[in-house]
Coordinates of C-alpha atoms in Angstrom, one line a residue:
Chain Q
M1 CA 173.5 32.1 -155.6
K2 CA 172.9 29.3 -153.1
R3 CA 171.1 31.7 -150.8
T4 CA 168.8 32.9 -153.5
V5 CA 167.8 29.3 -154.1
I6 CA 167.1 28.8 -150.4
Y7 CA 165.1 32.0 -150.1
T8 CA 163.0 31.0 -153.2
C9 CA 162.5 27.4 -152.1
L10 CA 161.4 28.4 -148.6
S11 CA 159.0 31.1 -149.9
V12 CA 157.4 28.8 -152.3
S13 CA 157.1 26.0 -149.7
L14 CA 155.5 28.5 -147.3
L15 CA 153.0 29.5 -149.9
V16 CA 152.2 25.9 -150.7
A17 CA 151.9 25.0 -147.0
I18 CA 149.5 27.9 -146.5
C19 CA 147.4 26.7 -149.4
F20 CA 147.3 23.2 -148.0
S21 CA 146.6 24.5 -144.5
L22 CA 143.6 26.5 -145.9
A23 CA 142.3 23.4 -147.7
S24 CA 142.6 20.9 -144.9
G25 CA 140.6 20.4 -141.7
A26 CA 137.7 18.7 -140.2
M27 CA 135.3 20.3 -142.6
H28 CA 135.7 18.8 -146.1
I29 CA 135.9 21.7 -148.5
P30 CA 136.9 21.1 -152.1
I31 CA 140.1 22.9 -153.1
K32 CA 138.3 24.6 -155.9
E33 CA 135.9 26.2 -153.5
V34 CA 138.9 27.3 -151.3
I35 CA 140.4 29.1 -154.3
N36 CA 137.0 30.6 -155.2
T37 CA 136.4 32.0 -151.8
L38 CA 139.9 33.4 -151.5
T39 CA 139.9 35.1 -154.9
H40 CA 136.4 36.3 -154.3
A41 CA 137.5 37.9 -151.1
M42 CA 140.4 39.6 -152.9
G43 CA 138.0 41.1 -155.4
F44 CA 138.2 39.0 -158.5
S45 CA 136.9 35.6 -159.5
V46 CA 138.5 32.6 -161.2
F47 CA 135.9 29.9 -161.3
G48 CA 132.8 32.1 -161.0
S49 CA 130.9 32.6 -157.8
A50 CA 132.0 32.0 -154.3
G51 CA 131.2 28.9 -152.3
H52 CA 128.3 28.1 -149.9
G53 CA 127.8 30.2 -146.9
I54 CA 129.2 28.0 -144.2
N55 CA 132.2 26.7 -146.2
E56 CA 133.1 30.3 -147.0
G57 CA 132.7 31.2 -143.4
V58 CA 135.0 28.4 -142.2
I59 CA 137.7 29.5 -144.7
M60 CA 137.5 33.2 -144.0
M61 CA 136.7 33.1 -140.3
I62 CA 138.4 30.0 -138.9
R63 CA 141.2 28.8 -141.3
L64 CA 142.5 32.1 -142.7
P65 CA 143.1 33.8 -139.4
R66 CA 144.4 30.6 -137.9
T67 CA 146.9 30.1 -140.7
L68 CA 148.0 33.7 -140.6
M69 CA 148.5 33.4 -136.9
G70 CA 150.7 30.3 -137.4
V71 CA 152.8 32.2 -139.9
L72 CA 153.2 35.2 -137.7
V73 CA 153.9 33.3 -134.5
G74 CA 156.3 30.9 -136.3
A75 CA 158.2 33.9 -137.8
A76 CA 158.3 35.6 -134.5
L77 CA 159.7 32.6 -132.6
G78 CA 162.2 31.7 -135.3
I79 CA 163.8 35.1 -135.7
S80 CA 163.8 35.8 -131.9
G81 CA 165.4 32.4 -131.3
A82 CA 168.1 33.2 -133.8
A83 CA 168.8 36.7 -132.5
I84 CA 168.9 35.5 -128.9
Q85 CA 171.3 32.7 -129.7
G86 CA 173.3 35.4 -131.4
I87 CA 173.8 37.6 -128.4
F88 CA 174.3 34.7 -126.0
R89 CA 176.8 33.1 -128.4
N90 CA 175.1 29.9 -127.2
P91 CA 173.3 27.6 -129.5
L92 CA 171.1 26.3 -126.7
A93 CA 169.6 29.7 -125.9
E94 CA 166.0 30.3 -126.9
P95 CA 163.3 32.8 -125.8
S96 CA 161.9 30.5 -123.2
L97 CA 165.4 30.0 -121.7
V98 CA 165.8 33.7 -120.9
G99 CA 162.5 33.6 -119.0
I100 CA 160.5 35.6 -121.5
S101 CA 157.9 32.9 -122.3
A102 CA 157.6 31.7 -118.7
G103 CA 157.0 35.3 -117.6
A104 CA 154.4 35.8 -120.2
S105 CA 152.5 32.6 -119.4
L106 CA 152.7 33.1 -115.7
M107 CA 151.1 36.5 -116.0
A108 CA 148.4 35.0 -118.3
V109 CA 147.7 32.1 -115.9
L110 CA 147.5 34.6 -112.9
I111 CA 145.0 36.6 -114.8
I112 CA 142.9 33.6 -115.7
A113 CA 142.9 32.4 -112.1
F114 CA 142.2 35.6 -110.4
E115 CA 140.4 37.6 -113.0
T116 CA 137.1 37.8 -111.1
L117 CA 138.8 38.6 -107.8
L118 CA 141.4 41.2 -108.7
F119 CA 141.1 42.4 -112.2
S120 CA 137.4 43.0 -112.6
S121 CA 137.8 46.7 -113.1
L122 CA 140.8 46.3 -115.4
S123 CA 138.9 43.5 -117.2
Q124 CA 136.0 45.9 -117.9
L125 CA 138.4 48.5 -119.2
L126 CA 140.5 46.2 -121.4
G127 CA 138.0 43.4 -121.9
Y128 CA 139.2 41.0 -124.5
Y129 CA 142.7 42.3 -124.6
L130 CA 143.4 41.9 -120.9
L131 CA 145.0 38.5 -121.3
A132 CA 147.1 39.5 -124.2
F133 CA 148.2 42.7 -122.5
G134 CA 149.0 40.8 -119.3
A135 CA 151.1 38.2 -121.1
F136 CA 153.0 40.9 -122.9
A137 CA 153.6 42.8 -119.7
G138 CA 154.8 39.6 -118.1
A139 CA 157.3 39.0 -120.9
G140 CA 158.5 42.6 -120.6
I141 CA 158.9 42.5 -116.8
T142 CA 160.9 39.2 -116.9
A143 CA 163.1 40.4 -119.7
M144 CA 164.0 43.6 -117.9
L145 CA 164.5 41.7 -114.7
V146 CA 166.8 39.2 -116.3
Y147 CA 168.7 41.9 -118.1
N148 CA 169.2 44.0 -115.0
L149 CA 170.3 41.0 -112.9
S150 CA 172.9 40.2 -115.5
K151 CA 174.6 43.6 -115.4
I152 CA 178.1 43.6 -114.1
N153 CA 179.7 47.1 -114.0
G154 CA 177.1 48.4 -116.4
Q155 CA 177.8 45.6 -118.9
A156 CA 175.3 42.9 -119.5
N157 CA 177.1 39.6 -118.9
V158 CA 175.8 36.8 -121.0
S159 CA 176.4 33.8 -118.8
T160 CA 174.8 35.6 -115.8
M161 CA 171.9 36.4 -118.0
L162 CA 171.5 32.8 -118.9
L163 CA 171.6 31.8 -115.2
A164 CA 169.2 34.5 -114.2
G165 CA 166.9 33.3 -117.0
I166 CA 167.0 29.8 -115.7
A167 CA 166.2 30.9 -112.2
I168 CA 163.3 33.1 -113.3
N169 CA 162.1 30.3 -115.4
A170 CA 162.1 27.9 -112.5
M171 CA 160.3 30.5 -110.3
A172 CA 157.7 31.3 -112.9
G173 CA 157.2 27.5 -113.4
A174 CA 156.7 26.9 -109.7
L175 CA 154.2 29.8 -109.3
T176 CA 152.3 28.6 -112.4
G177 CA 152.2 25.2 -110.8
L178 CA 150.8 26.6 -107.6
V179 CA 148.1 28.6 -109.4
T180 CA 147.2 25.4 -111.3
Y181 CA 146.7 23.6 -108.0
L182 CA 144.4 26.3 -106.7
A183 CA 142.4 26.8 -109.9
D184 CA 139.0 25.1 -110.5
E185 CA 138.3 22.8 -113.3
Q186 CA 137.1 25.4 -115.7
K187 CA 140.1 27.6 -115.3
L188 CA 142.3 24.6 -115.5
R189 CA 141.2 24.1 -119.0
S190 CA 142.3 27.5 -120.1
I191 CA 145.5 27.2 -118.2
T192 CA 146.3 24.1 -120.1
F193 CA 145.9 26.1 -123.3
W194 CA 148.6 28.5 -122.2
M195 CA 151.0 25.8 -121.1
M196 CA 150.8 23.7 -124.3
G197 CA 149.9 26.3 -126.9
S198 CA 147.2 26.3 -129.5
L199 CA 146.3 28.3 -132.6
G200 CA 142.6 27.2 -132.2
G201 CA 141.6 30.6 -130.8
A202 CA 142.6 32.6 -133.8
T203 CA 140.3 35.4 -134.8
W204 CA 140.8 38.4 -137.1
Q205 CA 140.9 40.5 -133.9
N206 CA 143.8 38.8 -132.3
V207 CA 145.7 38.3 -135.6
S208 CA 145.5 42.0 -136.4
C209 CA 146.5 42.7 -132.8
L210 CA 149.6 40.5 -133.2
F211 CA 150.6 41.8 -136.6
P212 CA 152.6 44.9 -135.7
F213 CA 154.3 43.2 -132.8
V214 CA 155.7 40.6 -135.2
L215 CA 156.3 42.9 -138.1
I216 CA 158.6 45.4 -136.3
P217 CA 161.0 42.7 -135.0
V218 CA 161.0 40.8 -138.3
I219 CA 162.0 44.0 -140.1
G220 CA 164.2 45.4 -137.3
L221 CA 166.3 42.5 -136.2
P222 CA 168.1 41.9 -139.5
F223 CA 169.5 45.4 -139.2
L224 CA 171.4 44.2 -136.2
A225 CA 172.9 41.2 -138.1
K226 CA 176.3 42.8 -138.6
G227 CA 176.7 43.5 -134.9
L228 CA 175.6 39.9 -134.1
N229 CA 178.2 38.6 -136.5
L230 CA 180.9 40.5 -134.6
F231 CA 179.5 39.2 -131.3
A232 CA 180.4 35.7 -132.4
I233 CA 184.1 36.8 -132.3
G234 CA 183.9 38.7 -129.1
E235 CA 182.3 41.8 -127.6
N236 CA 185.4 43.9 -127.9
Q237 CA 185.3 43.3 -131.7
V238 CA 182.0 45.1 -131.7
E239 CA 183.4 48.1 -129.9
L240 CA 186.5 48.1 -132.2
I241 CA 184.4 49.0 -135.2
G242 CA 182.5 51.6 -133.3
L243 CA 179.3 49.8 -132.4
N244 CA 177.9 49.8 -128.9
P245 CA 177.6 46.2 -127.8
N246 CA 175.2 47.1 -124.9
R247 CA 172.9 48.9 -127.3
I248 CA 172.8 45.8 -129.6
K249 CA 172.0 43.6 -126.6
I250 CA 169.2 45.9 -125.4
L251 CA 167.7 46.2 -128.9
V252 CA 167.8 42.4 -129.4
V253 CA 166.1 41.8 -126.1
V254 CA 163.5 44.4 -126.6
L255 CA 162.6 43.3 -130.1
A256 CA 162.6 39.6 -129.2
T257 CA 160.5 40.3 -126.1
M258 CA 158.1 42.2 -128.3
A259 CA 157.7 39.3 -130.8
V260 CA 157.7 36.5 -128.3
G261 CA 155.5 38.2 -125.7
A262 CA 152.8 39.0 -128.3
S263 CA 153.0 35.5 -129.6
V264 CA 152.6 33.9 -126.2
A265 CA 149.7 36.2 -125.6
V266 CA 147.7 34.9 -128.5
S267 CA 148.8 31.3 -128.8
G268 CA 150.3 30.2 -125.5
I269 CA 153.8 28.7 -125.1
I270 CA 154.9 26.9 -128.3
G271 CA 158.3 25.4 -127.6
F272 CA 161.1 24.2 -129.7
I273 CA 160.6 26.5 -132.7
G274 CA 162.9 29.2 -131.2
L275 CA 165.6 26.6 -130.4
L276 CA 165.4 24.4 -133.5
I277 CA 164.8 26.7 -136.4
P278 CA 168.1 28.7 -136.1
H279 CA 170.0 25.4 -136.1
L280 CA 168.3 24.3 -139.2
T281 CA 169.0 27.6 -141.0
R282 CA 172.7 27.4 -140.0
L283 CA 172.8 23.9 -141.3
L284 CA 171.3 25.1 -144.6
G285 CA 173.4 28.2 -145.2
G286 CA 176.0 28.9 -142.7
V287 CA 176.3 31.2 -139.6
D288 CA 176.1 34.7 -141.1
H289 CA 173.3 36.5 -139.2
R290 CA 172.4 38.5 -142.3
F291 CA 171.2 35.1 -143.6
V292 CA 170.2 33.3 -140.4
L293 CA 167.8 36.0 -139.2
P294 CA 165.5 36.4 -142.1
V295 CA 165.6 32.7 -143.1
S296 CA 164.8 31.7 -139.5
A297 CA 161.7 33.9 -139.8
L298 CA 160.7 32.2 -143.0
M299 CA 161.5 28.7 -141.8
G300 CA 159.7 29.3 -138.5
A301 CA 156.6 30.3 -140.3
L302 CA 156.8 27.3 -142.6
V303 CA 157.4 24.8 -139.7
L304 CA 154.6 26.2 -137.5
T305 CA 152.1 26.1 -140.4
L306 CA 153.0 22.5 -141.0
A307 CA 152.8 21.6 -137.3
D308 CA 149.4 23.2 -137.0
M309 CA 148.2 21.1 -139.9
V310 CA 149.4 18.0 -138.1
S311 CA 147.8 19.0 -134.9
R312 CA 144.5 19.5 -136.6
L313 CA 144.5 16.4 -138.7
I314 CA 146.0 13.7 -136.7
V315 CA 143.4 13.0 -133.9
Q316 CA 140.1 14.3 -135.3
P317 CA 137.6 15.3 -134.0
I318 CA 139.9 17.1 -131.5
E319 CA 143.2 18.9 -131.8
L320 CA 146.5 18.1 -130.3
P321 CA 148.2 21.0 -128.4
I322 CA 150.6 22.4 -130.9
G323 CA 153.4 22.7 -128.4
A324 CA 153.4 18.9 -128.2
V325 CA 153.5 18.6 -131.9
T326 CA 156.5 21.0 -132.3
A327 CA 158.3 19.2 -129.5
L328 CA 157.6 15.8 -131.1
M329 CA 158.7 17.0 -134.5
G330 CA 161.7 19.0 -133.2
T331 CA 163.3 16.6 -130.7
P332 CA 164.4 13.9 -133.1
I333 CA 165.9 16.5 -135.5
F334 CA 167.6 18.2 -132.6
L335 CA 169.0 15.0 -131.3
Y336 CA 170.2 14.2 -134.8
I337 CA 172.1 17.5 -135.1
L338 CA 173.5 17.0 -131.6
I339 CA 174.9 13.6 -132.3
K340 CA 176.2 14.6 -135.7
D341 CA 177.9 17.7 -134.3
K342 CA 179.0 16.3 -131.0
K343 CA 182.7 16.6 -131.8
K344 CA 182.3 20.1 -133.2
L345 CA 180.4 21.2 -130.1
V346 CA 183.1 19.9 -127.7
N347 CA 185.9 21.6 -129.6
Chain X
M1 CA 140.5 46.3 -147.0
R2 CA 138.2 44.3 -149.1
I3 CA 138.5 41.4 -146.7
K4 CA 137.6 43.6 -143.7
K5 CA 134.5 44.9 -145.5
Y6 CA 133.6 41.3 -146.4
Y7 CA 133.7 40.1 -142.9
I8 CA 131.8 43.0 -141.5
V9 CA 129.1 42.1 -144.0
L10 CA 129.3 38.4 -143.0
I11 CA 129.0 39.3 -139.3
I12 CA 125.9 41.4 -140.0
V13 CA 124.4 38.6 -142.1
S14 CA 125.1 36.0 -139.5
F15 CA 123.7 38.1 -136.8
F16 CA 120.4 38.4 -138.6
S17 CA 120.3 34.8 -139.5
A18 CA 121.0 33.9 -135.9
T19 CA 118.0 35.9 -134.7
E20 CA 115.9 34.3 -137.3
Y21 CA 116.7 30.8 -136.0
V22 CA 115.2 31.7 -132.7
A23 CA 111.8 32.0 -134.3
A24 CA 112.1 28.9 -136.5
Q25 CA 112.3 25.6 -134.9
V26 CA 115.8 24.1 -134.6
K27 CA 116.6 21.1 -136.7
R28 CA 120.2 20.3 -136.2
I29 CA 121.5 20.3 -132.7
I30 CA 124.9 19.6 -131.0
T31 CA 124.8 18.9 -127.3
L32 CA 128.0 19.2 -125.3
S33 CA 127.2 17.7 -121.9
S34 CA 125.5 14.6 -120.7
A35 CA 122.9 16.6 -118.8
I36 CA 122.1 18.6 -121.9
S37 CA 121.9 15.6 -124.2
E38 CA 119.7 13.7 -121.9
T39 CA 117.3 16.7 -121.5
V40 CA 117.1 17.4 -125.2
N41 CA 116.3 13.7 -125.7
A42 CA 113.6 13.8 -123.0
L43 CA 112.1 16.8 -124.7
G44 CA 111.6 14.6 -127.7
Y45 CA 114.4 16.1 -129.9
G46 CA 116.8 13.2 -129.6
K47 CA 116.6 12.6 -133.3
N48 CA 117.7 16.2 -134.0
I49 CA 121.0 15.7 -132.2
L50 CA 123.9 15.2 -134.6
A51 CA 126.7 14.7 -132.3
T52 CA 127.5 15.0 -128.6
D53 CA 130.5 15.3 -126.2
V54 CA 132.1 12.2 -124.6
T55 CA 130.1 12.3 -121.4
S56 CA 126.8 11.8 -123.2
V57 CA 126.5 8.1 -122.9
S58 CA 122.9 7.6 -121.9
P59 CA 120.4 6.6 -123.2
E60 CA 121.7 4.1 -125.7
E61 CA 120.5 6.1 -128.8
I62 CA 122.5 9.1 -127.6
N63 CA 125.5 7.0 -126.8
R64 CA 125.5 5.8 -130.5
L65 CA 125.9 9.3 -131.8
P66 CA 129.4 10.6 -132.9
K67 CA 131.4 12.4 -130.3
V68 CA 133.0 15.7 -131.1
S69 CA 135.2 16.0 -128.0
R70 CA 137.7 14.1 -125.9
N71 CA 137.9 15.2 -122.3
R72 CA 137.0 18.8 -122.5
S73 CA 138.6 19.9 -125.7
F74 CA 136.6 20.8 -128.7
S75 CA 137.7 21.9 -132.2
V76 CA 135.5 24.5 -133.8
E77 CA 135.9 23.0 -137.2
S78 CA 134.9 19.5 -136.2
I79 CA 131.7 20.8 -134.7
T80 CA 131.0 23.0 -137.7
A81 CA 131.5 20.0 -140.0
Y82 CA 128.1 18.8 -138.8
R83 CA 126.5 22.0 -140.0
P84 CA 124.5 22.5 -136.8
D85 CA 122.1 25.3 -136.4
L86 CA 122.2 25.2 -132.6
I87 CA 125.0 24.3 -130.2
L88 CA 124.0 23.8 -126.5
V89 CA 127.1 24.0 -124.3
P90 CA 127.6 24.3 -120.5
E91 CA 128.7 27.8 -119.4
G92 CA 132.4 28.2 -119.5
D93 CA 133.2 25.2 -121.8
F94 CA 133.8 27.5 -124.8
S95 CA 136.4 30.2 -124.6
K96 CA 135.6 33.7 -125.7
E97 CA 137.4 33.1 -128.9
N98 CA 135.4 29.9 -129.7
L99 CA 132.1 31.8 -129.0
Y100 CA 133.3 34.6 -131.3
Q101 CA 134.2 32.0 -134.0
F102 CA 130.8 30.3 -134.0
K103 CA 129.1 33.7 -134.0
S104 CA 131.0 34.8 -137.1
L105 CA 130.0 31.5 -138.8
G106 CA 126.3 32.3 -138.1
I107 CA 126.0 29.2 -135.8
R108 CA 123.8 29.9 -132.8
V109 CA 125.4 28.9 -129.5
V110 CA 123.4 28.9 -126.3
T111 CA 125.4 28.5 -123.1
I112 CA 123.5 26.9 -120.3
R113 CA 124.2 27.7 -116.7
Q114 CA 123.3 24.9 -114.3
E115 CA 122.3 25.4 -110.7
F116 CA 122.4 22.3 -108.6
S117 CA 119.1 22.3 -106.8
V118 CA 115.5 21.1 -107.4
Q119 CA 114.6 24.5 -108.8
G120 CA 117.8 24.5 -110.8
A121 CA 116.8 21.3 -112.5
T122 CA 113.5 22.6 -113.7
K123 CA 115.1 25.9 -114.7
F124 CA 117.6 23.9 -116.7
I125 CA 114.9 22.0 -118.6
R126 CA 113.1 25.3 -119.4
Q127 CA 116.3 27.0 -120.6
I128 CA 117.0 24.1 -123.0
A129 CA 113.4 24.0 -124.3
N130 CA 113.5 27.7 -124.9
A131 CA 116.7 27.4 -126.9
I132 CA 115.2 24.7 -129.0
G133 CA 112.1 26.8 -129.5
D134 CA 109.6 24.5 -127.9
K135 CA 108.5 26.3 -124.7
A136 CA 105.3 24.2 -124.3
R137 CA 107.1 20.9 -124.1
G138 CA 109.7 22.4 -121.8
E139 CA 106.9 23.5 -119.4
Q140 CA 105.4 20.1 -119.5
L141 CA 108.7 18.3 -118.7
A142 CA 109.6 20.8 -116.1
Q143 CA 106.3 20.3 -114.3
K144 CA 106.5 16.6 -114.6
T145 CA 110.0 16.5 -113.2
E146 CA 109.0 18.8 -110.3
S147 CA 106.1 16.7 -109.3
N148 CA 108.1 13.5 -109.6
I149 CA 110.7 15.0 -107.3
K150 CA 108.0 15.9 -104.8
T151 CA 106.6 12.4 -104.8
T152 CA 110.1 10.9 -104.6
L153 CA 111.0 13.0 -101.6
T154 CA 107.9 11.9 -99.7
Q155 CA 108.6 8.2 -100.5
L156 CA 112.3 8.3 -99.3
K157 CA 113.5 5.9 -96.7
K158 CA 114.0 7.8 -93.4
S159 CA 116.3 7.2 -90.5
S160 CA 116.5 8.9 -87.2
K161 CA 120.0 10.1 -87.8
S162 CA 121.1 11.1 -91.3
P163 CA 124.3 9.2 -92.3
K164 CA 127.5 11.1 -93.0
V165 CA 128.5 10.7 -96.6
L166 CA 131.9 11.4 -98.0
F167 CA 132.2 11.7 -101.7
I168 CA 135.6 10.9 -103.3
Y169 CA 136.2 11.8 -106.9
A170 CA 139.0 9.4 -107.9
R171 CA 141.1 9.0 -111.0
G172 CA 143.7 6.6 -109.7
V173 CA 145.2 6.7 -106.3
G174 CA 147.2 9.8 -107.1
T175 CA 144.2 11.9 -107.9
M176 CA 141.5 11.8 -105.3
N177 CA 139.4 14.8 -104.4
V178 CA 136.6 15.1 -101.9
A179 CA 133.4 17.1 -102.4
G180 CA 132.9 20.1 -100.1
K181 CA 129.8 22.2 -99.4
G182 CA 127.9 23.8 -102.3
S183 CA 129.0 21.3 -104.9
S184 CA 126.5 19.3 -106.9
I185 CA 127.4 16.2 -104.8
D186 CA 126.7 18.1 -101.6
E187 CA 123.2 18.9 -102.8
I188 CA 122.3 15.5 -104.0
I189 CA 123.5 13.9 -100.7
K190 CA 121.2 16.3 -98.8
L191 CA 118.2 15.6 -101.1
A192 CA 118.7 11.8 -100.6
G193 CA 118.6 12.2 -96.8
G194 CA 122.3 12.2 -96.0
K195 CA 124.7 14.7 -94.6
N196 CA 127.9 15.7 -96.4
A197 CA 130.8 14.6 -94.2
I198 CA 132.8 17.6 -95.3
Q199 CA 131.6 20.9 -93.8
E200 CA 134.8 22.8 -93.6
F201 CA 135.3 23.9 -97.2
S202 CA 133.4 24.3 -100.4
E203 CA 134.0 22.7 -103.9
F204 CA 136.4 19.9 -104.4
K205 CA 139.7 19.6 -102.5
P206 CA 142.5 17.0 -102.6
Y207 CA 141.9 14.0 -100.4
T208 CA 144.2 13.3 -97.4
T209 CA 144.2 10.3 -95.1
E210 CA 144.0 12.4 -92.0
A211 CA 141.0 14.4 -93.2
L212 CA 139.3 11.1 -94.0
I213 CA 139.8 9.8 -90.5
K214 CA 138.8 13.1 -89.0
S215 CA 135.6 13.3 -90.9
N216 CA 134.8 9.7 -90.1
P217 CA 132.0 9.1 -92.7
D218 CA 129.3 6.4 -92.3
V219 CA 129.3 6.0 -96.1
I220 CA 131.9 6.6 -98.8
L221 CA 130.4 7.4 -102.1
M222 CA 132.2 7.2 -105.5
F223 CA 131.5 7.2 -109.2
D224 CA 131.6 3.8 -110.6
F225 CA 134.7 4.6 -112.8
G226 CA 136.2 6.2 -109.7
L227 CA 136.1 3.1 -107.6
S228 CA 137.4 0.9 -110.5
S229 CA 140.3 3.4 -111.0
L230 CA 141.4 2.7 -107.5
G231 CA 141.3 -1.1 -108.1
G232 CA 137.9 -1.9 -106.9
R233 CA 136.2 -2.3 -103.5
A234 CA 138.7 -4.6 -101.9
A235 CA 141.7 -2.5 -102.9
F236 CA 139.9 0.6 -101.6
L237 CA 139.2 -0.9 -98.2
D238 CA 142.9 -1.6 -97.9
L239 CA 143.9 2.1 -98.5
P240 CA 145.5 3.6 -95.4
G241 CA 143.0 5.1 -93.0
V242 CA 139.8 3.6 -94.5
S243 CA 139.5 0.9 -91.9
Y244 CA 139.4 3.6 -89.1
T245 CA 136.2 5.1 -90.4
N246 CA 132.7 3.8 -89.8
A247 CA 132.3 3.3 -93.5
G248 CA 135.4 1.2 -93.7
K249 CA 134.4 -0.9 -90.6
N250 CA 130.9 -1.6 -92.1
K251 CA 132.2 -1.9 -95.6
K252 CA 129.8 0.8 -96.7
I253 CA 131.5 1.8 -99.9
I254 CA 129.0 2.6 -102.6
E255 CA 129.5 3.4 -106.3
M256 CA 127.0 5.1 -108.5
N257 CA 126.7 6.2 -112.1
G258 CA 128.4 9.6 -112.4
P259 CA 126.1 11.4 -114.8
L260 CA 123.0 10.2 -113.1
L261 CA 124.2 11.5 -109.8
I262 CA 125.2 15.0 -110.8
N263 CA 123.2 15.9 -113.9
F264 CA 120.4 17.6 -112.1
S265 CA 118.1 17.3 -115.1
N266 CA 114.9 15.3 -115.8
R267 CA 116.4 12.2 -114.2
L268 CA 116.9 14.0 -110.8
P269 CA 114.1 12.0 -109.1
E270 CA 115.6 8.8 -110.2
A271 CA 119.0 9.9 -108.9
I272 CA 117.6 10.9 -105.5
K273 CA 115.8 7.6 -105.1
A274 CA 118.8 5.5 -106.1
L275 CA 121.2 7.3 -103.7
N276 CA 118.7 7.2 -100.9
N277 CA 118.4 3.4 -101.4
R278 CA 122.1 2.9 -101.2
I279 CA 123.0 5.1 -98.2
L280 CA 120.2 4.2 -95.8

């Protein structure tokens, strides 16, 4: 009963947030016109004809893809964070801690810096998608590397995995720093985008590119919820009921990499969502992964949509990097949870 | 599906309307660099500029216009809010995604590539005039600038030995870069009758005390905000190593207006003359 209420509340809030997000921005567009344009695009009309050319363009070409990207990336980061915390049995784990985000952004930064030198033939072949593809490959490579490093007697050991993740993170960070030092001013600008994250580059192209990479994990991960619940008690519990713990680990890592890699590819690194959202969901409705996973996706989408609105509205005419907004919003909440639960965490 | 169809139609429509704009004269312009703003203004279209970037501070009427950027970041929607029909932007300042976004909104964006030379300056003027749709005035201004440069170059102060000039781009003591070969600064120093103290590398590289002493410049050149970011002349002369150079010994530290020095537009003759006066 309580969970039905939570699902409903979050879904409604998400819808409301999406509407507000579509109606707010540097361009002043009356809400009526927003509704007109949207309904018109869907094939029916409420208040008659659609709006003026440019307003319609801004809603359909700038705001709608951007909002959708926020929803997708938020859902991806939320659910991956929850799943990764699940297999690590560690509430501090998040996609960026296992090295996935760092690997993705390192690859992206390398491509930006050396595109003209090394990747020109590849760039012609893949064109627009080179960066996205590179980031995704970077995420995959680091995830595999971390996973293989953490294997002891064929079993992935969780604490080794965390340590390997931290090491890879540091290395990727250092290499990114080096590249930043060598890059010229123009490249520096696009590198900043990857380091701090932004939804400002959303187009229908990259949103549709992102869609399957988020949809599959969002549908797939909840199927692993039962296994993750047993993980919380201990790995042998998983084996006792006839599930293969290694398979669960691999599946979680693959699906999370898929979602996070694709998200980083289109929006850069957006921190804190993956860490914070699962905590908030557990606070709302307990630790059952059958609940935590889908709700984290919903809540991630909601929070990122709101954060994007803040980043667009607060310092017009420019936009704040969204990574800074999520960190600013997230840190106080996180600290609050930490202080409140300090005793629980120690025990 | 309906949405996809819709946006294909919109792209086609915007494509046609964009080509139409080329023929018609442009009314509402956004200029996103100081060199571009200044040139559009010199072409007589200053009143058509709706907004600029932060670097566009001269002349006064341009400085009064609203700014749509801070540092180098722009938001597509803030720019669109002015409903421009032409955006003039330096090459590389917009990402591929930004260009695509403006294109799908039917707003014409012309990216301007700048070359830092006398020919580059006149080419720059012509490019901008073409984008606005007033070739005639572009030709006029380009020729005027070219002949002004020629006259200026003949009137320059000469000396038997051209002074070695070291340019330092400073933003506080922690961030100092020196200009190498092939940069805009390198070219303007040459035009003004000096010699760039750095011949070992191209573009901008971080400043080191040892490299400063080794290059032993006769003059140290900085942007005005650069010198003040280091705490002014006196503070600069106290920096380690400066007193070992000719420039330090003779206190030949000069500061100049940044945009004037590196814009390479219609004000190039003025820039050459001003720098020549200071270094010789």
